[in-house]
JSON list of C-alpha atoms in Angstrom, two decimals:
[
{"chain": "A", "resi": 164, "resn": "UNK", "atom": "CA", "xyz": [127.69, 135.99, 60.75]},
{"chain": "A", "resi": 165, "resn": "UNK", "atom": "CA", "xyz": [130.50, 135.83, 58.00]},
{"chain": "A", "resi": 166, "resn": "UNK", "atom": "CA", "xyz": [131.80, 132.28, 59.36]},
{"chain": "A", "resi": 167, "resn": "UNK", "atom": "CA", "xyz": [128.30, 130.85, 59.06]},
{"chain": "A", "resi": 168, "resn": "UNK", "atom": "CA", "xyz": [127.92, 132.10, 55.59]},
{"chain": "A", "resi": 169, "resn": "UNK", "atom": "CA", "xyz": [131.35, 130.42, 54.76]},
{"chain": "A", "resi": 170, "resn": "UNK", "atom": "CA", "xyz": [130.08, 127.17, 56.08]},
{"chain": "A", "resi": 171, "resn": "UNK", "atom": "CA", "xyz": [127.07, 127.26, 54.04]},
{"chain": "A", "resi": 172, "resn": "UNK", "atom": "CA", "xyz": [128.87, 128.06, 50.91]},
{"chain": "A", "resi": 173, "resn": "UNK", "atom": "CA", "xyz": [131.36, 125.33, 51.39]},
{"chain": "A", "resi": 174, "resn": "UNK", "atom": "CA", "xyz": [128.48, 122.83, 52.35]},
{"chain": "A", "resi": 175, "resn": "UNK", "atom": "CA", "xyz": [126.84, 123.88, 48.80]},
{"chain": "A", "resi": 176, "resn": "UNK", "atom": "CA", "xyz": [129.85, 123.70, 46.86]},
{"chain": "A", "resi": 177, "resn": "UNK", "atom": "CA", "xyz": [130.65, 120.15, 48.33]},
{"chain": "A", "resi": 178, "resn": "UNK", "atom": "CA", "xyz": [126.74, 119.23, 47.53]},
{"chain": "A", "resi": 179, "resn": "UNK", "atom": "CA", "xyz": [127.45, 120.37, 44.10]},
{"chain": "A", "resi": 180, "resn": "UNK", "atom": "CA", "xyz": [130.68, 118.49, 43.61]},
{"chain": "A", "resi": 181, "resn": "UNK", "atom": "CA", "xyz": [128.84, 115.34, 45.01]},
{"chain": "A", "resi": 182, "resn": "UNK", "atom": "CA", "xyz": [125.92, 115.73, 42.54]},
{"chain": "A", "resi": 183, "resn": "UNK", "atom": "CA", "xyz": [128.49, 116.16, 39.54]},
{"chain": "A", "resi": 184, "resn": "UNK", "atom": "CA", "xyz": [130.41, 113.00, 40.85]},
{"chain": "A", "resi": 185, "resn": "UNK", "atom": "CA", "xyz": [127.14, 111.13, 41.13]},
{"chain": "A", "resi": 186, "resn": "UNK", "atom": "CA", "xyz": [126.03, 111.89, 37.61]},
{"chain": "A", "resi": 187, "resn": "UNK", "atom": "CA", "xyz": [129.42, 111.07, 36.25]},
{"chain": "A", "resi": 188, "resn": "UNK", "atom": "CA", "xyz": [129.48, 107.78, 38.23]},
{"chain": "A", "resi": 189, "resn": "UNK", "atom": "CA", "xyz": [125.96, 107.10, 36.65]},
{"chain": "A", "resi": 190, "resn": "UNK", "atom": "CA", "xyz": [126.95, 107.68, 33.14]},
{"chain": "A", "resi": 191, "resn": "UNK", "atom": "CA", "xyz": [130.43, 106.15, 32.97]},
{"chain": "A", "resi": 192, "resn": "UNK", "atom": "CA", "xyz": [131.32, 103.88, 35.81]},
{"chain": "A", "resi": 193, "resn": "UNK", "atom": "CA", "xyz": [128.01, 102.07, 36.31]},
{"chain": "A", "resi": 194, "resn": "UNK", "atom": "CA", "xyz": [128.02, 100.56, 32.68]},
{"chain": "A", "resi": 195, "resn": "UNK", "atom": "CA", "xyz": [131.55, 99.52, 32.97]},
{"chain": "A", "resi": 196, "resn": "UNK", "atom": "CA", "xyz": [130.87, 97.79, 36.21]},
{"chain": "A", "resi": 197, "resn": "UNK", "atom": "CA", "xyz": [127.82, 96.15, 34.93]},
{"chain": "A", "resi": 198, "resn": "UNK", "atom": "CA", "xyz": [129.64, 94.67, 32.09]},
{"chain": "A", "resi": 199, "resn": "UNK", "atom": "CA", "xyz": [132.45, 93.37, 34.39]},
{"chain": "A", "resi": 200, "resn": "UNK", "atom": "CA", "xyz": [130.37, 91.99, 37.23]},
{"chain": "A", "resi": 201, "resn": "UNK", "atom": "CA", "xyz": [126.71, 91.81, 35.83]},
{"chain": "A", "resi": 202, "resn": "UNK", "atom": "CA", "xyz": [125.47, 89.50, 38.63]},
{"chain": "A", "resi": 203, "resn": "UNK", "atom": "CA", "xyz": [126.53, 91.44, 41.55]},
{"chain": "A", "resi": 204, "resn": "UNK", "atom": "CA", "xyz": [125.94, 94.88, 40.35]},
{"chain": "A", "resi": 205, "resn": "UNK", "atom": "CA", "xyz": [122.85, 94.26, 38.47]},
{"chain": "A", "resi": 206, "resn": "UNK", "atom": "CA", "xyz": [121.12, 94.78, 42.00]},
{"chain": "A", "resi": 207, "resn": "UNK", "atom": "CA", "xyz": [120.60, 98.41, 41.84]},
{"chain": "A", "resi": 208, "resn": "UNK", "atom": "CA", "xyz": [120.56, 98.92, 45.77]},
{"chain": "A", "resi": 209, "resn": "UNK", "atom": "CA", "xyz": [124.06, 97.43, 46.16]},
{"chain": "A", "resi": 210, "resn": "UNK", "atom": "CA", "xyz": [125.40, 99.96, 43.49]},
{"chain": "A", "resi": 211, "resn": "UNK", "atom": "CA", "xyz": [123.46, 102.84, 45.03]},
{"chain": "A", "resi": 212, "resn": "UNK", "atom": "CA", "xyz": [124.66, 101.85, 48.49]},
{"chain": "A", "resi": 213, "resn": "UNK", "atom": "CA", "xyz": [128.36, 101.77, 47.39]},
{"chain": "A", "resi": 214, "resn": "UNK", "atom": "CA", "xyz": [128.02, 105.00, 45.47]},
{"chain": "A", "resi": 215, "resn": "UNK", "atom": "CA", "xyz": [126.63, 106.73, 48.57]},
{"chain": "A", "resi": 216, "resn": "UNK", "atom": "CA", "xyz": [129.30, 105.15, 50.81]},
{"chain": "A", "resi": 217, "resn": "UNK", "atom": "CA", "xyz": [131.97, 106.56, 48.66]},
{"chain": "A", "resi": 218, "resn": "UNK", "atom": "CA", "xyz": [130.57, 109.89, 48.12]},
{"chain": "A", "resi": 219, "resn": "UNK", "atom": "CA", "xyz": [130.11, 110.21, 51.95]},
{"chain": "A", "resi": 220, "resn": "UNK", "atom": "CA", "xyz": [133.81, 109.11, 52.60]},
{"chain": "A", "resi": 221, "resn": "UNK", "atom": "CA", "xyz": [135.11, 111.68, 50.21]},
{"chain": "A", "resi": 222, "resn": "UNK", "atom": "CA", "xyz": [132.93, 114.56, 51.49]},
{"chain": "A", "resi": 223, "resn": "UNK", "atom": "CA", "xyz": [133.69, 113.88, 55.05]},
{"chain": "A", "resi": 224, "resn": "UNK", "atom": "CA", "xyz": [137.38, 113.91, 54.31]},
{"chain": "A", "resi": 225, "resn": "UNK", "atom": "CA", "xyz": [137.22, 117.08, 52.30]},
{"chain": "A", "resi": 226, "resn": "UNK", "atom": "CA", "xyz": [135.37, 118.63, 55.23]},
{"chain": "A", "resi": 227, "resn": "UNK", "atom": "CA", "xyz": [137.67, 117.39, 57.77]},
{"chain": "A", "resi": 228, "resn": "UNK", "atom": "CA", "xyz": [140.81, 118.47, 55.80]},
{"chain": "A", "resi": 229, "resn": "UNK", "atom": "CA", "xyz": [139.25, 121.80, 55.34]},
{"chain": "A", "resi": 230, "resn": "UNK", "atom": "CA", "xyz": [137.96, 122.65, 58.90]},
{"chain": "A", "resi": 231, "resn": "UNK", "atom": "CA", "xyz": [141.06, 121.20, 60.62]},
{"chain": "A", "resi": 232, "resn": "UNK", "atom": "CA", "xyz": [141.36, 120.76, 64.30]},
{"chain": "A", "resi": 233, "resn": "UNK", "atom": "CA", "xyz": [139.15, 122.91, 66.49]},
{"chain": "A", "resi": 234, "resn": "UNK", "atom": "CA", "xyz": [141.45, 123.24, 69.52]},
{"chain": "A", "resi": 235, "resn": "UNK", "atom": "CA", "xyz": [143.81, 126.01, 69.47]}
]
């Protein structure tokens, strides 16, 4: 049961970090990108998709690094 609790805590921590990163992205990075590339990034769904893809890559990379190989 202890290992399962560790996994839940780890996932909760990664989710919290993803939320903080998403908030910082929405507050600071998005306005800069809207100034640089207004036509492309004015489509909100494109920006949301790119942010989601980046966050997913980061979270999966962290998870894969922390868990390591499952073979002995």
